[in-house]
């Protein structure tokens, strides 16, 4: 069992930066692939980024490539989403998800565990 808690969201101006954190409890987190998804009002949940269990593999949605990075700290049982050059269209609730497989994946159905989400609002 894995419990996930996101933090770091907030209000930022366009062009600014935020760092989201996904803190996990549960002994299987270190062997889980972790992803970030987001959902804007009236829109479907969409993939943002994923990092493999080892940290050696990462994947990004085209809309965030070159602006977002993802990393994980095994010591802190935490995955970070570093968001730079934020745009108003990045406004959404950001969710952290974990799954017991090794490679990065964009399909939300593969992820077993989900956090409650953190709101990110980018003003123009």
Rosetta silent file (secondary structure, phi, psi, omega in degrees, C-alpha in Angstrom):
SEQUENCE: XXXXXXXXXXXXXXXXXXXXXXXXXXXXXXXXXXXXXXXXXXXXXXXXXXXXXXXXXXXXXXXXXXXXXXXXXXXXXXXXXXXXXXXXXXXXXXXXXXXXXXXXXXXXXXXXXXXXXXXXXXXX
SCORE:     score description
SCORE:     0.000 S_00000001
   1 L     0.000  138.515  179.291    0.000    0.000    0.000 S_00000001
   2 L  -128.823  130.941  172.955    1.218    3.504   -0.884 S_00000001
   3 E  -110.109  135.066 -175.477   -0.179    6.801    0.355 S_00000001
   4 E  -121.306  136.132  177.595    0.634    9.940   -1.623 S_00000001
   5 E  -131.856  119.233  178.435    0.433   13.572   -0.523 S_00000001
   6 E   -90.751  151.610  174.418    1.055   16.423   -2.947 S_00000001
   7 E  -154.851  168.905  176.080    2.200   19.896   -1.949 S_00000001
   8 L   103.715   -5.642  178.585    3.747   22.991   -3.461 S_00000001
   9 L   -71.492  171.158  178.948    0.869   24.291   -5.513 S_00000001
  10 E   163.628 -166.814  179.926   -0.223   27.897   -5.464 S_00000001
  11 E  -101.794  129.819 -179.691   -0.730   31.072   -7.439 S_00000001
  12 E  -142.910  151.309  177.059    2.089   32.277   -9.691 S_00000001
  13 E   -79.153  155.453  176.995    2.415   34.758  -12.512 S_00000001
  14 L   -55.521  137.318 -176.597    3.068   33.632  -16.054 S_00000001
  15 L    92.896  -11.824 -178.746    6.749   32.967  -16.564 S_00000001
  16 L   -82.721 -174.195 -176.282    7.224   31.978  -12.947 S_00000001
  17 L  -133.461  153.002  172.601    8.202   28.672  -11.368 S_00000001
  18 E  -143.648  154.832  172.142    6.863   26.216   -8.858 S_00000001
  19 E  -123.347  117.968  176.248    8.088   22.949   -7.439 S_00000001
  20 E   -92.134  143.852  177.095    5.504   20.313   -6.620 S_00000001
  21 E  -119.729  144.026  175.416    6.290   17.540   -4.175 S_00000001
  22 E  -125.174  101.523 -179.211    4.756   14.097   -3.905 S_00000001
  23 E   -93.840  134.483 -174.024    5.564   12.581   -0.535 S_00000001
  24 E  -121.992  148.094  169.022    4.907    8.898   -0.141 S_00000001
  25 E  -122.133  151.986 -175.655    4.536    6.438    2.663 S_00000001
  26 L   115.831  133.004 -171.223    4.670    2.712    2.141 S_00000001
  27 L   -71.234  -13.998 -178.099    7.607    0.446    1.562 S_00000001
  28 L   -89.740   -0.614 -176.334    6.856   -0.231   -2.099 S_00000001
  29 H   -62.806  -36.103 -176.967    7.256    3.384   -3.196 S_00000001
  30 H   -65.578  -18.768  178.506   10.946    2.919   -3.938 S_00000001
  31 H  -111.019   22.359 -179.229   10.067    0.301   -6.538 S_00000001
  32 L  -111.734  140.530  168.150    7.175    2.226   -8.056 S_00000001
  33 E   -77.641  140.264 -176.557    7.020    4.347  -11.151 S_00000001
  34 E  -123.171  143.543  179.831    5.527    7.733  -10.350 S_00000001
  35 E  -137.135  159.262  170.498    3.693   10.162  -12.582 S_00000001
  36 E  -113.821  134.231  172.820    2.072   13.556  -12.492 S_00000001
  37 E  -123.766  163.503  176.335   -1.266   14.193  -14.140 S_00000001
  38 E  -141.814  155.178  178.594   -3.325   17.344  -14.223 S_00000001
  39 E  -140.713  118.384  176.098   -6.948   18.263  -14.710 S_00000001
  40 L   -91.374  157.549 -179.316   -8.221   21.685  -15.646 S_00000001
  41 L   -55.869  129.393  177.350  -11.874   22.687  -15.108 S_00000001
  42 L    77.234    5.337 -178.728  -14.102   21.101  -17.707 S_00000001
  43 L  -121.207  160.938  178.360  -11.268   19.050  -19.186 S_00000001
  44 L   -75.647  156.847  175.702  -10.162   15.460  -18.945 S_00000001
  45 L   -65.813  136.445 -178.780   -7.241   14.441  -16.784 S_00000001
  46 E  -129.502  150.815  178.586   -4.038   14.513  -18.796 S_00000001
  47 E   -69.970  140.412  176.355   -0.549   13.108  -18.421 S_00000001
  48 E  -115.295  -54.656 -176.218    2.217   15.538  -17.500 S_00000001
  49 E  -162.360  156.503  179.110    5.324   13.550  -16.599 S_00000001
  50 E  -142.534  149.199  176.129    6.543   10.203  -15.343 S_00000001
  51 E  -134.048  135.020 -176.573    9.715    8.898  -13.699 S_00000001
  52 L   -71.227  168.945 -176.266   10.707    5.259  -13.480 S_00000001
  53 L   -60.514  -32.128 -178.914   11.294    3.430  -10.242 S_00000001
  54 L   -85.719  -13.777 -175.035   15.056    3.792  -10.633 S_00000001
  55 L    84.928   -4.548 -176.317   14.885    7.431  -11.664 S_00000001
  56 L   -81.925  -16.172 -179.645   16.727    6.565  -14.840 S_00000001
  57 L  -121.461  136.131  177.762   13.775    6.999  -17.157 S_00000001
  58 E  -135.845  158.191  179.242   11.564   10.039  -17.584 S_00000001
  59 E  -146.388  145.506 -178.535    8.757   11.048  -19.896 S_00000001
  60 E  -136.966  147.496  171.125    7.004   14.341  -20.541 S_00000001
  61 L   -67.981  148.511 -179.362    3.928   15.526  -22.351 S_00000001
  62 L   -56.899  -33.397 -175.601    4.760   17.607  -25.418 S_00000001
  63 L   -68.585  -16.387 -177.488    3.053   20.607  -23.837 S_00000001
  64 L  -119.886   -3.419 -179.503    5.579   20.737  -20.976 S_00000001
  65 L   -58.427  135.016 -179.692    8.788   19.504  -22.615 S_00000001
  66 L    86.213  -11.659  179.854   11.643   21.898  -22.055 S_00000001
  67 L  -115.838  -33.867 -178.269    9.816   23.635  -19.208 S_00000001
  68 E  -108.794  146.815  169.619    9.187   20.902  -16.634 S_00000001
  69 E  -131.693  160.429 -178.698   11.585   18.410  -15.099 S_00000001
  70 E  -132.429  142.980  179.119   10.953   15.513  -12.750 S_00000001
  71 E  -149.698  165.918  178.048   13.175   13.964  -10.103 S_00000001
  72 E  -140.885  148.510  176.812   12.933   11.658   -7.129 S_00000001
  73 E  -118.496  111.767  178.652   14.670   11.298   -3.803 S_00000001
  74 L   -66.294  -36.893 -178.691   14.742    7.784   -2.453 S_00000001
  75 L   -62.553  -35.173 -177.701   16.010    9.022    0.880 S_00000001
  76 L  -100.186   -0.112 -177.512   13.002   11.311    1.264 S_00000001
  77 L    51.156   45.901 -174.090   10.496    9.038   -0.479 S_00000001
  78 E  -136.857  142.206  172.561    9.525   12.044   -2.551 S_00000001
  79 E  -115.424  138.148 -176.938    9.083   12.858   -6.221 S_00000001
  80 E  -116.163  143.275  171.226    9.378   16.428   -7.416 S_00000001
  81 E  -118.185  112.085 -179.588    7.929   18.201  -10.426 S_00000001
  82 E   -94.296  118.184 -174.980    9.918   21.323  -11.245 S_00000001
  83 E  -115.218  118.162  179.961    7.807   23.677  -13.336 S_00000001
  84 L  -117.965  163.801  178.274    9.421   26.624  -15.083 S_00000001
  85 L    48.472   48.975 -175.388    8.168   29.217  -17.586 S_00000001
  86 L   -65.826  145.958 -178.946    4.637   28.588  -16.434 S_00000001
  87 L  -120.453  156.764  177.083    1.756   29.556  -18.696 S_00000001
  88 H   -54.979  -32.444  179.964   -1.899   30.251  -17.901 S_00000001
  89 H   -71.935   -5.989  173.577   -2.775   27.007  -19.697 S_00000001
  90 H   -83.446   -5.907  179.200   -0.824   25.111  -17.032 S_00000001
  91 L   -61.677  125.206 -176.982   -3.545   26.026  -14.548 S_00000001
  92 E  -179.053  171.250  165.499   -5.018   22.808  -13.171 S_00000001
  93 E   -88.780  128.010 -177.990   -5.172   20.478  -10.221 S_00000001
  94 E  -102.347  129.115 -178.310   -2.008   18.382  -10.290 S_00000001
  95 E  -115.782  140.691  173.200   -2.162   14.786   -9.120 S_00000001
  96 E   -99.423  142.178  179.876    0.623   12.426   -8.195 S_00000001
  97 E  -140.739  149.399  179.923    0.192    8.723   -8.997 S_00000001
  98 E  -133.357  145.511  179.146    2.253    5.590   -8.360 S_00000001
  99 E  -141.632  147.770 -176.082    2.249    2.153   -9.901 S_00000001
 100 L   -83.778   54.760  176.564    4.159   -1.036   -9.187 S_00000001
 101 L  -137.376  166.126 -167.467    5.953   -1.305  -12.518 S_00000001
 102 L   -90.574  -32.466 -171.348    9.437   -0.300  -13.663 S_00000001
 103 L  -101.203  158.581  179.403    9.096    1.788  -16.780 S_00000001
 104 L   -64.200  151.236 -178.459    7.528    5.171  -17.409 S_00000001
 105 L  -152.927  146.082 -178.957    3.932    5.187  -18.573 S_00000001
 106 L  -103.860  -11.642 -176.969    1.373    7.766  -19.662 S_00000001
 107 L   -79.879  115.904 -177.654   -1.788    5.716  -19.219 S_00000001
 108 H   -63.154  -23.575 -178.369   -3.507    6.731  -15.969 S_00000001
 109 H   -67.942  -17.731 -179.999   -5.215    3.345  -15.723 S_00000001
 110 H   -78.824  -16.840 -174.142   -1.860    1.713  -14.975 S_00000001
 111 L   -92.995  127.553 -174.170   -1.401    3.670  -11.758 S_00000001
 112 L   -86.487  -32.247 -171.715   -2.858    2.120   -8.633 S_00000001
 113 E  -118.402  139.328 -176.933   -2.336    4.886   -6.101 S_00000001
 114 E  -135.506  145.294  172.087   -3.330    8.540   -6.324 S_00000001
 115 L   -86.833 -178.162 -176.922   -2.958   11.604   -4.183 S_00000001
 116 L   -86.734  -14.919  177.214   -5.658   14.187   -3.514 S_00000001
 117 L    98.298  154.747  175.554   -4.148   16.818   -5.786 S_00000001
 118 E  -136.149  136.183 -174.840   -2.721   20.305   -5.421 S_00000001
 119 E   -81.914  131.926  172.472   -4.010   23.395   -7.202 S_00000001
 120 E  -119.541  124.409  178.928   -1.725   25.332   -9.527 S_00000001
 121 E  -124.418  124.189 -179.792   -2.988   28.654  -10.842 S_00000001
 122 E  -113.443  118.449 -179.201   -0.989   30.704  -13.333 S_00000001
 123 E   -92.969  148.299 -177.870   -2.136   34.268  -13.871 S_00000001
 124 L   -89.657    0.000    0.000   -1.508   36.157  -17.097 S_00000001
